[in-house]
mmCIF file of C-alpha atoms and ligand atoms in Angstrom:
data_model
loop_
_atom_site.group_PDB
_atom_site.id
_atom_site.type_symbol
_atom_site.label_atom_id
_atom_site.label_comp_id
_atom_site.label_asym_id
_atom_site.label_seq_id
_atom_site.Cartn_x
_atom_site.Cartn_y
_atom_site.Cartn_z
ATOM 1 C CA MET A 446 -65.942 -30.108 -21.930
ATOM 2 C CA LYS A 447 -66.385 -26.693 -23.377
ATOM 3 C CA THR A 448 -63.245 -25.317 -24.954
ATOM 4 C CA ALA A 449 -62.549 -21.575 -25.128
ATOM 5 C CA PRO A 450 -63.353 -20.011 -28.479
ATOM 6 C CA ARG A 451 -60.454 -20.100 -30.885
ATOM 7 C CA PHE A 452 -60.182 -16.319 -31.340
ATOM 8 C CA ALA A 453 -59.973 -15.757 -27.523
ATOM 9 C CA SER A 454 -57.069 -18.170 -27.033
ATOM 10 C CA ARG A 455 -55.251 -16.571 -29.970
ATOM 11 C CA GLY A 456 -55.726 -13.123 -28.475
ATOM 12 C CA VAL A 457 -54.388 -14.286 -25.124
ATOM 13 C CA LYS A 458 -51.356 -15.887 -26.782
ATOM 14 C CA LEU A 459 -50.631 -12.702 -28.705
ATOM 15 C CA ALA A 460 -50.953 -10.582 -25.578
ATOM 16 C CA LEU A 461 -48.651 -12.939 -23.655
ATOM 17 C CA ALA A 462 -46.064 -12.888 -26.434
ATOM 18 C CA ALA A 463 -46.205 -9.111 -26.577
ATOM 19 C CA LEU A 464 -45.828 -8.906 -22.797
ATOM 20 C CA ALA A 465 -42.825 -11.245 -22.858
ATOM 21 C CA ALA A 466 -41.202 -9.231 -25.623
ATOM 22 C CA MET A 467 -41.799 -5.996 -23.712
ATOM 23 C CA THR A 468 -40.334 -7.516 -20.545
ATOM 24 C CA VAL A 469 -37.150 -8.651 -22.295
ATOM 25 C CA LEU A 470 -36.819 -5.335 -24.084
ATOM 26 C CA SER A 471 -37.273 -3.232 -20.975
ATOM 27 C CA ALA A 472 -34.830 -5.441 -19.017
ATOM 28 C CA LEU A 473 -32.236 -4.950 -21.750
ATOM 29 C CA VAL A 474 -32.820 -1.212 -21.762
ATOM 30 C CA GLY A 475 -32.880 -0.885 -17.978
ATOM 31 C CA PHE A 476 -30.033 -3.229 -17.053
ATOM 32 C CA LEU A 477 -27.672 -2.882 -19.999
ATOM 33 C CA TRP A 478 -28.387 0.010 -22.308
ATOM 34 C CA LEU A 479 -29.072 2.824 -19.849
ATOM 35 C CA PRO A 480 -26.295 1.960 -17.312
ATOM 36 C CA ARG A 481 -23.793 2.042 -20.216
ATOM 37 C CA VAL A 482 -23.315 5.757 -19.571
ATOM 38 C CA GLN A 483 -21.261 4.800 -16.476
ATOM 39 C CA PRO A 484 -17.652 4.558 -17.673
ATOM 40 C CA ASP A 485 -16.804 1.535 -15.479
ATOM 41 C CA PHE A 486 -20.096 -0.209 -16.268
ATOM 42 C CA MET A 487 -18.726 -3.508 -17.606
ATOM 43 C CA GLN A 488 -15.670 -3.535 -15.342
ATOM 44 C CA GLY A 489 -16.745 -6.553 -13.290
ATOM 45 C CA GLY A 490 -18.300 -8.471 -16.197
ATOM 46 C CA LEU A 491 -21.844 -8.805 -17.535
ATOM 47 C CA TRP A 492 -23.383 -10.430 -14.457
ATOM 48 C CA ASP A 493 -21.857 -7.851 -12.130
ATOM 49 C CA ALA A 494 -23.167 -5.070 -14.391
ATOM 50 C CA ILE A 495 -26.704 -6.486 -14.257
ATOM 51 C CA CYS A 496 -26.549 -6.872 -10.464
ATOM 52 C CA ARG A 497 -25.327 -3.333 -10.062
ATOM 53 C CA ALA A 498 -28.058 -1.958 -12.340
ATOM 54 C CA ALA A 499 -30.612 -3.861 -10.259
ATOM 55 C CA GLY A 500 -29.236 -2.242 -7.124
ATOM 56 C CA VAL A 501 -27.808 -5.394 -5.522
ATOM 57 C CA PRO A 502 -25.304 -4.297 -2.840
ATOM 58 C CA SER A 503 -21.784 -4.807 -4.202
ATOM 59 C CA SER A 504 -20.747 -6.542 -0.976
ATOM 60 C CA TRP A 505 -22.850 -9.537 -2.093
ATOM 61 C CA SER A 506 -20.662 -10.179 -5.088
ATOM 62 C CA THR A 507 -17.259 -8.846 -3.984
ATOM 63 C CA PRO A 508 -15.648 -10.816 -1.164
ATOM 64 C CA SER A 509 -15.389 -8.612 1.925
ATOM 65 C CA LEU A 510 -11.970 -7.850 3.406
ATOM 66 C CA SER A 511 -10.697 -10.355 5.915
ATOM 67 C CA GLN A 512 -10.283 -9.179 9.485
ATOM 68 C CA GLU A 513 -6.524 -9.300 8.971
ATOM 69 C CA ASP A 514 -6.657 -6.892 6.040
ATOM 70 C CA ARG A 515 -9.017 -4.570 7.839
ATOM 71 C CA ASP A 516 -6.535 -4.498 10.709
ATOM 72 C CA ALA A 517 -3.594 -3.884 8.374
ATOM 73 C CA THR A 518 -3.674 -0.133 8.710
ATOM 74 C CA ARG A 519 -6.113 2.677 9.111
ATOM 75 C CA VAL A 520 -4.039 5.209 7.237
ATOM 76 C CA ALA A 521 -5.058 6.200 3.713
ATOM 77 C CA MET A 522 -2.155 7.182 1.475
ATOM 78 C CA VAL A 523 -2.179 10.524 -0.275
ATOM 79 C CA PRO A 524 0.913 12.079 -1.803
ATOM 80 C CA LEU A 525 2.154 15.030 0.204
ATOM 81 C CA PRO A 526 4.450 17.863 -0.801
ATOM 82 C CA ALA A 527 8.117 17.458 0.178
ATOM 83 C CA THR A 528 7.707 20.180 2.761
ATOM 84 C CA TYR A 529 4.878 18.815 4.802
ATOM 85 C CA ALA A 530 2.042 21.330 4.986
ATOM 86 C CA GLY A 531 0.549 19.717 8.092
ATOM 87 C CA GLY A 532 3.719 19.861 10.183
ATOM 88 C CA ASP A 533 5.887 22.401 11.978
ATOM 89 C CA VAL A 534 9.591 21.739 11.307
ATOM 90 C CA GLY A 535 10.791 23.698 14.359
ATOM 91 C CA ARG A 536 8.510 21.896 16.771
ATOM 92 C CA GLY A 537 9.367 18.603 15.081
ATOM 93 C CA GLY A 538 13.072 19.285 15.673
ATOM 94 C CA THR A 539 12.456 19.685 19.403
ATOM 95 C CA LEU A 540 10.394 16.499 19.600
ATOM 96 C CA ALA A 541 13.094 14.660 17.645
ATOM 97 C CA LEU A 542 15.587 15.142 20.489
ATOM 98 C CA ARG A 543 14.092 11.952 21.921
ATOM 99 C CA CYS A 544 14.855 10.088 18.740
ATOM 100 C CA THR A 545 18.471 11.059 18.076
ATOM 101 C CA MET A 546 20.047 8.419 20.289
ATOM 102 C CA CYS A 547 18.876 5.737 17.855
ATOM 103 C CA HIS A 548 18.069 7.516 14.582
ATOM 104 C CA GLY A 549 21.088 9.841 14.686
ATOM 105 C CA ALA A 550 21.328 13.603 15.246
ATOM 106 C CA ARG A 551 20.693 14.236 11.530
ATOM 107 C CA GLY A 552 18.304 11.343 10.917
ATOM 108 C CA VAL A 553 20.990 8.946 9.716
ATOM 109 C CA SER A 554 21.636 6.072 12.065
ATOM 110 C CA ALA A 555 24.933 4.491 12.960
ATOM 111 C CA SER A 556 23.385 1.134 13.777
ATOM 112 C CA ASP A 557 20.781 -1.077 12.101
ATOM 113 C CA VAL A 558 18.027 1.455 12.777
ATOM 114 C CA PRO A 559 16.251 2.909 9.718
ATOM 115 C CA ASN A 560 17.368 6.313 8.437
ATOM 116 C CA LEU A 561 14.766 9.044 8.590
ATOM 117 C CA ALA A 562 16.619 11.935 6.914
ATOM 118 C CA GLY A 563 14.795 12.914 3.740
ATOM 119 C CA GLN A 564 12.234 10.155 4.175
ATOM 120 C CA TYR A 565 8.901 11.045 2.577
ATOM 121 C CA PRO A 566 6.775 12.759 5.224
ATOM 122 C CA GLU A 567 3.696 10.621 4.571
ATOM 123 C CA VAL A 568 5.835 7.534 5.232
ATOM 124 C CA VAL A 569 7.165 8.735 8.603
ATOM 125 C CA HIS A 570 3.679 9.880 9.600
ATOM 126 C CA LYS A 571 2.068 6.592 8.578
ATOM 127 C CA GLN A 572 4.652 4.350 10.182
ATOM 128 C CA LEU A 573 4.481 6.264 13.476
ATOM 129 C CA LEU A 574 0.691 6.119 13.410
ATOM 130 C CA ASP A 575 0.839 2.376 12.744
ATOM 131 C CA TYR A 576 3.174 1.845 15.730
ATOM 132 C CA LYS A 577 0.904 4.019 17.850
ATOM 133 C CA ASN A 578 -2.181 1.995 16.853
ATOM 134 C CA ALA A 579 -0.296 -1.304 17.213
ATOM 135 C CA HIS A 580 -0.646 -2.080 13.494
ATOM 136 C CA ARG A 581 3.119 -2.365 13.221
ATOM 137 C CA ALA A 582 4.695 -4.262 16.071
ATOM 138 C CA HIS A 583 7.903 -3.115 17.739
ATOM 139 C CA ALA A 584 8.011 -2.809 21.522
ATOM 140 C CA LEU A 585 10.292 0.244 21.583
ATOM 141 C CA MET A 586 8.699 2.232 18.777
ATOM 142 C CA GLN A 587 5.195 1.437 20.046
ATOM 143 C CA ALA A 588 6.083 2.705 23.516
ATOM 144 C CA LEU A 589 7.722 5.821 22.059
ATOM 145 C CA SER A 590 4.800 6.785 19.822
ATOM 146 C CA GLU A 591 2.058 5.898 22.287
ATOM 147 C CA ASN A 592 1.821 9.358 23.845
ATOM 148 C CA LEU A 593 2.484 11.413 20.733
ATOM 149 C CA SER A 594 -0.473 13.316 19.264
ATOM 150 C CA ASP A 595 -1.242 13.284 15.564
ATOM 151 C CA GLN A 596 0.162 16.826 15.351
ATOM 152 C CA ASP A 597 3.394 15.618 17.026
ATOM 153 C CA LEU A 598 3.687 12.911 14.368
ATOM 154 C CA ARG A 599 3.140 15.446 11.580
ATOM 155 C CA ASP A 600 5.749 17.787 13.056
ATOM 156 C CA LEU A 601 8.262 14.941 13.332
ATOM 157 C CA ALA A 602 7.510 13.921 9.739
ATOM 158 C CA ALA A 603 8.029 17.517 8.556
ATOM 159 C CA PHE A 604 11.303 17.758 10.455
ATOM 160 C CA TYR A 605 12.770 14.540 9.064
ATOM 161 C CA ALA A 606 11.545 15.230 5.520
ATOM 162 C CA GLN A 607 13.671 18.369 5.246
ATOM 163 C CA LEU A 608 16.920 16.824 6.588
ATOM 164 C CA PRO A 609 19.373 16.088 3.768
ATOM 165 C CA ARG A 610 19.593 12.486 2.608
ATOM 166 C CA PRO A 611 22.982 10.799 2.554
ATOM 167 C CA ALA A 612 24.737 11.387 -0.782
ATOM 168 C CA PRO A 613 24.061 8.882 -3.571
ATOM 169 C CA ALA A 614 26.853 6.328 -3.919
ATOM 170 C CA PRO A 615 28.496 5.457 -7.229
ATOM 171 C CA GLU A 616 27.097 2.230 -8.707
ATOM 172 C CA SER A 617 28.977 -0.589 -6.955
ATOM 173 C CA VAL A 618 26.457 -3.429 -6.827
ATOM 174 C CA ALA A 619 24.755 -4.705 -9.989
ATOM 175 C CA VAL A 620 21.033 -3.911 -10.033
ATOM 176 C CA PRO A 621 19.218 -7.158 -9.153
ATOM 177 C CA ALA A 622 16.611 -8.176 -11.732
ATOM 178 C CA VAL A 623 13.902 -8.145 -9.070
ATOM 179 C CA VAL A 624 14.548 -4.421 -8.541
ATOM 180 C CA SER A 625 14.584 -3.348 -12.187
ATOM 181 C CA VAL A 626 12.165 -5.740 -13.902
ATOM 182 C CA GLY A 627 10.590 -7.898 -11.190
ATOM 183 C CA ASP A 628 9.277 -11.306 -12.224
ATOM 184 C CA PRO A 629 5.893 -11.357 -13.980
ATOM 185 C CA LEU A 630 5.645 -15.153 -13.674
ATOM 186 C CA ARG A 631 5.661 -14.860 -9.889
ATOM 187 C CA ASN A 632 3.613 -11.666 -9.942
ATOM 188 C CA ILE A 633 6.502 -9.578 -8.582
ATOM 189 C CA ALA A 634 6.360 -5.987 -9.799
ATOM 190 C CA PRO A 635 9.774 -4.315 -10.025
ATOM 191 C CA CYS A 636 10.697 -2.674 -6.713
ATOM 192 C CA ALA A 637 11.640 0.410 -8.728
ATOM 193 C CA SER A 638 8.047 0.794 -9.911
ATOM 194 C CA CYS A 639 7.010 1.782 -6.381
ATOM 195 C CA HIS A 640 10.196 2.751 -4.532
ATOM 196 C CA GLY A 641 11.553 5.173 -7.129
ATOM 197 C CA GLY A 642 13.667 4.648 -10.222
ATOM 198 C CA ILE A 643 10.787 3.832 -12.555
ATOM 199 C CA ASP A 644 7.964 5.365 -10.529
ATOM 200 C CA ARG A 645 7.075 6.174 -6.961
ATOM 201 C CA LYS A 646 3.829 5.187 -5.344
ATOM 202 C CA PRO A 647 2.680 7.240 -2.346
ATOM 203 C CA GLY A 648 3.490 5.499 0.922
ATOM 204 C CA SER A 649 6.472 3.573 -0.475
ATOM 205 C CA PRO A 650 9.507 4.447 1.644
ATOM 206 C CA TRP A 651 12.752 5.792 0.243
ATOM 207 C CA LEU A 652 15.138 2.841 0.678
ATOM 208 C CA GLU A 653 18.517 4.023 -0.607
ATOM 209 C CA GLY A 654 21.173 3.884 2.112
ATOM 210 C CA MET A 655 18.991 2.100 4.679
ATOM 211 C CA PRO A 656 20.912 -0.475 6.737
ATOM 212 C CA GLN A 657 21.130 -3.754 4.859
ATOM 213 C CA ALA A 658 20.174 -5.817 7.917
ATOM 214 C CA TYR A 659 17.095 -3.639 8.506
ATOM 215 C CA LEU A 660 15.908 -3.930 4.902
ATOM 216 C CA ALA A 661 16.330 -7.713 4.834
ATOM 217 C CA ALA A 662 14.608 -8.071 8.213
ATOM 218 C CA GLN A 663 11.599 -6.026 7.080
ATOM 219 C CA MET A 664 11.181 -8.092 3.904
ATOM 220 C CA ARG A 665 11.349 -11.329 5.927
ATOM 221 C CA GLN A 666 8.748 -9.937 8.321
ATOM 222 C CA TYR A 667 6.409 -9.114 5.419
ATOM 223 C CA ALA A 668 7.010 -12.599 3.987
ATOM 224 C CA SER A 669 6.138 -14.307 7.273
ATOM 225 C CA GLY A 670 3.249 -11.959 7.983
ATOM 226 C CA ALA A 671 4.884 -10.706 11.187
ATOM 227 C CA ARG A 672 4.662 -7.228 9.611
ATOM 228 C CA ARG A 673 1.335 -6.606 7.929
ATOM 229 C CA ASN A 674 0.719 -2.879 8.002
ATOM 230 C CA ASP A 675 1.241 -2.582 4.223
ATOM 231 C CA PRO A 676 -1.994 -1.419 2.551
ATOM 232 C CA HIS A 677 -3.661 -4.193 0.503
ATOM 233 C CA GLY A 678 -0.734 -6.497 1.270
ATOM 234 C CA VAL A 679 1.436 -4.916 -1.457
ATOM 235 C CA MET A 680 4.694 -5.812 0.273
ATOM 236 C CA ARG A 681 3.517 -9.137 1.688
ATOM 237 C CA ASN A 682 2.580 -10.274 -1.821
ATOM 238 C CA VAL A 683 6.001 -9.288 -3.153
ATOM 239 C CA ALA A 684 8.087 -10.617 -0.251
ATOM 240 C CA ARG A 685 6.293 -13.990 -0.054
ATOM 241 C CA GLN A 686 7.299 -14.686 -3.646
ATOM 242 C CA MET A 687 10.965 -13.771 -3.176
ATOM 243 C CA LYS A 688 13.716 -16.334 -2.639
ATOM 244 C CA PRO A 689 16.002 -15.719 0.362
ATOM 245 C CA GLN A 690 18.903 -14.848 -1.984
ATOM 246 C CA GLU A 691 16.711 -12.290 -3.751
ATOM 247 C CA ILE A 692 15.807 -10.647 -0.444
ATOM 248 C CA ASP A 693 19.487 -10.424 0.492
ATOM 249 C CA ALA A 694 20.474 -9.128 -2.956
ATOM 250 C CA ALA A 695 17.769 -6.424 -2.923
ATOM 251 C CA ALA A 696 18.744 -5.378 0.619
ATOM 252 C CA ARG A 697 22.440 -5.226 -0.310
ATOM 253 C CA TYR A 698 21.652 -3.236 -3.442
ATOM 254 C CA TYR A 699 19.498 -0.593 -1.728
ATOM 255 C CA ALA A 700 21.929 -0.287 1.211
ATOM 256 C CA SER A 701 24.759 0.363 -1.246
ATOM 257 C CA ARG A 702 22.956 3.200 -3.007
ATOM 258 C CA ALA A 703 23.977 5.972 -0.603
ATOM 259 C CA ILE A 704 27.104 6.900 1.313
ATOM 260 C CA VAL A 705 26.141 6.615 4.945
ATOM 261 C CA GLY A 706 29.066 8.053 6.892
ATOM 262 C CA ALA A 707 29.443 6.326 10.222
ATOM 263 C CA HIS A 708 27.427 3.309 9.259
ATOM 264 C CA PRO A 709 29.305 0.095 10.144
ATOM 265 C CA GLU A 710 27.522 -1.719 7.321
ATOM 266 C CA ALA A 711 28.314 1.042 4.839
ATOM 267 C CA PRO A 712 29.034 -0.205 1.314
ATOM 268 C CA ARG A 713 32.556 -1.519 1.042
HETATM 269 C C1 HEC B 817 15.756 3.143 21.368
HETATM 270 C C2 HEC B 817 15.962 3.367 19.960
HETATM 271 C C3 HEC B 817 14.917 4.206 19.212
HETATM 272 C C4 HEC B 817 14.429 5.442 19.564
HETATM 273 C C5 HEC B 817 14.746 6.281 20.793
HETATM 274 C C6 HEC B 817 13.526 5.805 18.483
HETATM 275 N N1 HEC B 817 13.484 4.836 17.533
HETATM 276 FE FE1 HEC B 817 12.384 4.862 15.823
HETATM 277 N N2 HEC B 817 13.021 2.994 15.378
HETATM 278 C C7 HEC B 817 13.910 2.242 16.135
HETATM 279 C C8 HEC B 817 14.016 0.923 15.552
HETATM 280 C C9 HEC B 817 14.897 -0.209 16.066
HETATM 281 C C10 HEC B 817 13.162 0.902 14.424
HETATM 282 C C11 HEC B 817 12.845 -0.283 13.504
HETATM 283 C C12 HEC B 817 11.693 -1.002 14.163
HETATM 284 C C13 HEC B 817 11.073 -2.113 13.376
HETATM 285 O O1 HEC B 817 11.775 -3.043 13.009
HETATM 286 O O2 HEC B 817 9.841 -2.034 13.159
HETATM 287 C C14 HEC B 817 12.553 2.233 14.356
HETATM 288 C C15 HEC B 817 11.638 2.588 13.369
HETATM 289 C C16 HEC B 817 11.157 3.872 13.212
HETATM 290 C C17 HEC B 817 10.374 4.321 12.101
HETATM 291 C C18 HEC B 817 9.954 3.491 10.890
HETATM 292 C C19 HEC B 817 10.911 3.793 9.776
HETATM 293 C C20 HEC B 817 10.657 3.070 8.491
HETATM 294 O O3 HEC B 817 11.410 3.295 7.554
HETATM 295 O O4 HEC B 817 9.712 2.292 8.416
HETATM 296 C C21 HEC B 817 10.064 5.632 12.319
HETATM 297 C C22 HEC B 817 9.272 6.546 11.415
HETATM 298 C C23 HEC B 817 10.685 6.003 13.574
HETATM 299 N N3 HEC B 817 11.342 4.911 14.090
HETATM 300 C C24 HEC B 817 10.605 7.264 14.129
HETATM 301 C C25 HEC B 817 11.079 7.568 15.394
HETATM 302 C C26 HEC B 817 10.838 8.817 16.062
HETATM 303 C C27 HEC B 817 10.081 9.983 15.461
HETATM 304 C C28 HEC B 817 11.426 8.729 17.297
HETATM 305 C C29 HEC B 817 11.418 9.764 18.407
HETATM 306 C C30 HEC B 817 10.116 10.148 18.867
HETATM 307 C C31 HEC B 817 12.059 7.425 17.374
HETATM 308 N N4 HEC B 817 11.809 6.737 16.225
HETATM 309 C C32 HEC B 817 12.797 6.985 18.456
HETATM 310 C C33 HEC B 817 14.579 2.660 17.250
HETATM 311 C C34 HEC B 817 14.324 3.838 17.939
HETATM 312 C C1 HEC B 818 3.340 -2.154 -5.546
HETATM 313 C C2 HEC B 818 4.289 -1.264 -4.936
HETATM 314 C C3 HEC B 818 5.511 -1.890 -4.295
HETATM 315 C C4 HEC B 818 6.410 -2.767 -4.851
HETATM 316 C C5 HEC B 818 6.387 -3.398 -6.238
HETATM 317 C C6 HEC B 818 7.430 -2.979 -3.865
HETATM 318 N N1 HEC B 818 7.154 -2.256 -2.745
HETATM 319 FE FE1 HEC B 818 8.237 -2.240 -1.033
HETATM 320 N N2 HEC B 818 6.830 -1.090 -0.137
HETATM 321 C C7 HEC B 818 5.707 -0.574 -0.735
HETATM 322 C C8 HEC B 818 4.922 0.156 0.237
HETATM 323 C C9 HEC B 818 3.626 0.874 -0.029
HETATM 324 C C10 HEC B 818 5.622 0.051 1.459
HETATM 325 C C11 HEC B 818 5.206 0.615 2.818
HETATM 326 C C12 HEC B 818 4.236 -0.375 3.410
HETATM 327 C C13 HEC B 818 3.904 -0.121 4.849
HETATM 328 O O1 HEC B 818 3.290 0.907 5.140
HETATM 329 O O2 HEC B 818 4.250 -0.969 5.667
HETATM 330 C C14 HEC B 818 6.815 -0.728 1.185
HETATM 331 C C15 HEC B 818 7.766 -1.047 2.154
HETATM 332 C C16 HEC B 818 8.957 -1.697 1.891
HETATM 333 C C17 HEC B 818 9.999 -1.922 2.871
HETATM 334 C C18 HEC B 818 9.985 -1.489 4.330
HETATM 335 C C19 HEC B 818 10.746 -0.187 4.424
HETATM 336 C C20 HEC B 818 10.628 0.537 5.720
HETATM 337 O O3 HEC B 818 11.480 1.373 5.980
HETATM 338 O O4 HEC B 818 9.656 0.318 6.460
HETATM 339 C C21 HEC B 818 11.010 -2.574 2.229
HETATM 340 C C22 HEC B 818 12.327 -3.023 2.820
HETATM 341 C C23 HEC B 818 10.594 -2.755 0.846
HETATM 342 N N3 HEC B 818 9.338 -2.208 0.676
HETATM 343 C C24 HEC B 818 11.368 -3.346 -0.137
HETATM 344 C C25 HEC B 818 10.895 -3.650 -1.419
HETATM 345 C C26 HEC B 818 11.642 -4.421 -2.386
HETATM 346 C C27 HEC B 818 13.068 -4.907 -2.203
HETATM 347 C C28 HEC B 818 10.830 -4.574 -3.470
HETATM 348 C C29 HEC B 818 11.093 -5.349 -4.751
HETATM 349 C C30 HEC B 818 11.430 -6.744 -4.582
HETATM 350 C C31 HEC B 818 9.593 -3.870 -3.189
HETATM 351 N N4 HEC B 818 9.673 -3.329 -1.940
HETATM 352 C C32 HEC B 818 8.530 -3.803 -4.062
HETATM 353 C C33 HEC B 818 5.361 -0.725 -2.066
HETATM 354 C C34 HEC B 818 5.983 -1.582 -2.959
#
């Protein structure tokens, strides 16, 4: 057997070592050093960063939304000014004549129907759109919104947004802990961090003075999944973790926060 000359094999080894070193170095530069300029580069961890630098589609590593979550709603939430730019208050007032028998002439209901007076316009618009698209189930409201155009919904939202809310009530019910501080151990953020008090997140309805029975029913529907039009499951995740007494206490508290004139369940 004729072996290769010693100097040749040494040259090859050197070349291979140099090549390996270059490969490692350029991978480090290409996958880690250069992409560092992106502010969220390491957000998903080292492996995710490398995959992203290599151009792997992010859907391979992030689980895709379940069908249920994709169906949840098609409405994206953006904060809107109190007077809704997209809607015509006058036209909304005319359309609202069909709504007064349940929601009250001034948007405050005398039965267990949600109040609409002073409700954030993006909330009224979204909820109506969700009924219309069957993302929120309620036979009556679905039938009523079916034939309304998007402009109709905006006009209605603008009309209700400018109606005065019922006056705030003096503190009569102690603030439940779940409202003011939540429960970190059960992953419950304080209600007040989204619904006002601490902070308000766009799309979170104004709850003060809503009928107690309505509020409790909605939370139970989120908990059971019967209502699932909340974006990213924000309310389902909260309601599922709540004990029945906590749901009732939160509903009683929010219902007591405004003086709703003719309301039979008005705070005593
Ligand atoms: C026959 C009674 C009735 C009429 C008429 C009616 N609604 Fe409703 N509405 C309800 C009930 C009951 C609910 C609560 C449904 C649920 O549990 O999802 C509701 C819910 C809503 C909500 C959701 C509120 C929230 O806080 O999530 C909006 C918005 C709304 N209605 C707007 C309207 C508008 C606008 C009209 C007129 C075009 C109208 N409704 C006519 C009974 C009625
Ligand atoms: C992370 C933000 C967030 C937190 C925390 C939160 N909510 Fe909500 N809540 C929302 C959003 C957003 C909606 C509207 C979802 C939709 O479109 O269906 C909502 C809807 C609701 C509704 C339905 C109101 C209506 O008129 O349709 C009730 C009732 C409610 N929340 C009560 C609570 C209570 C009580 C708590 C505390 C235990 C709480 N929420 C905590 C964001 C939040």
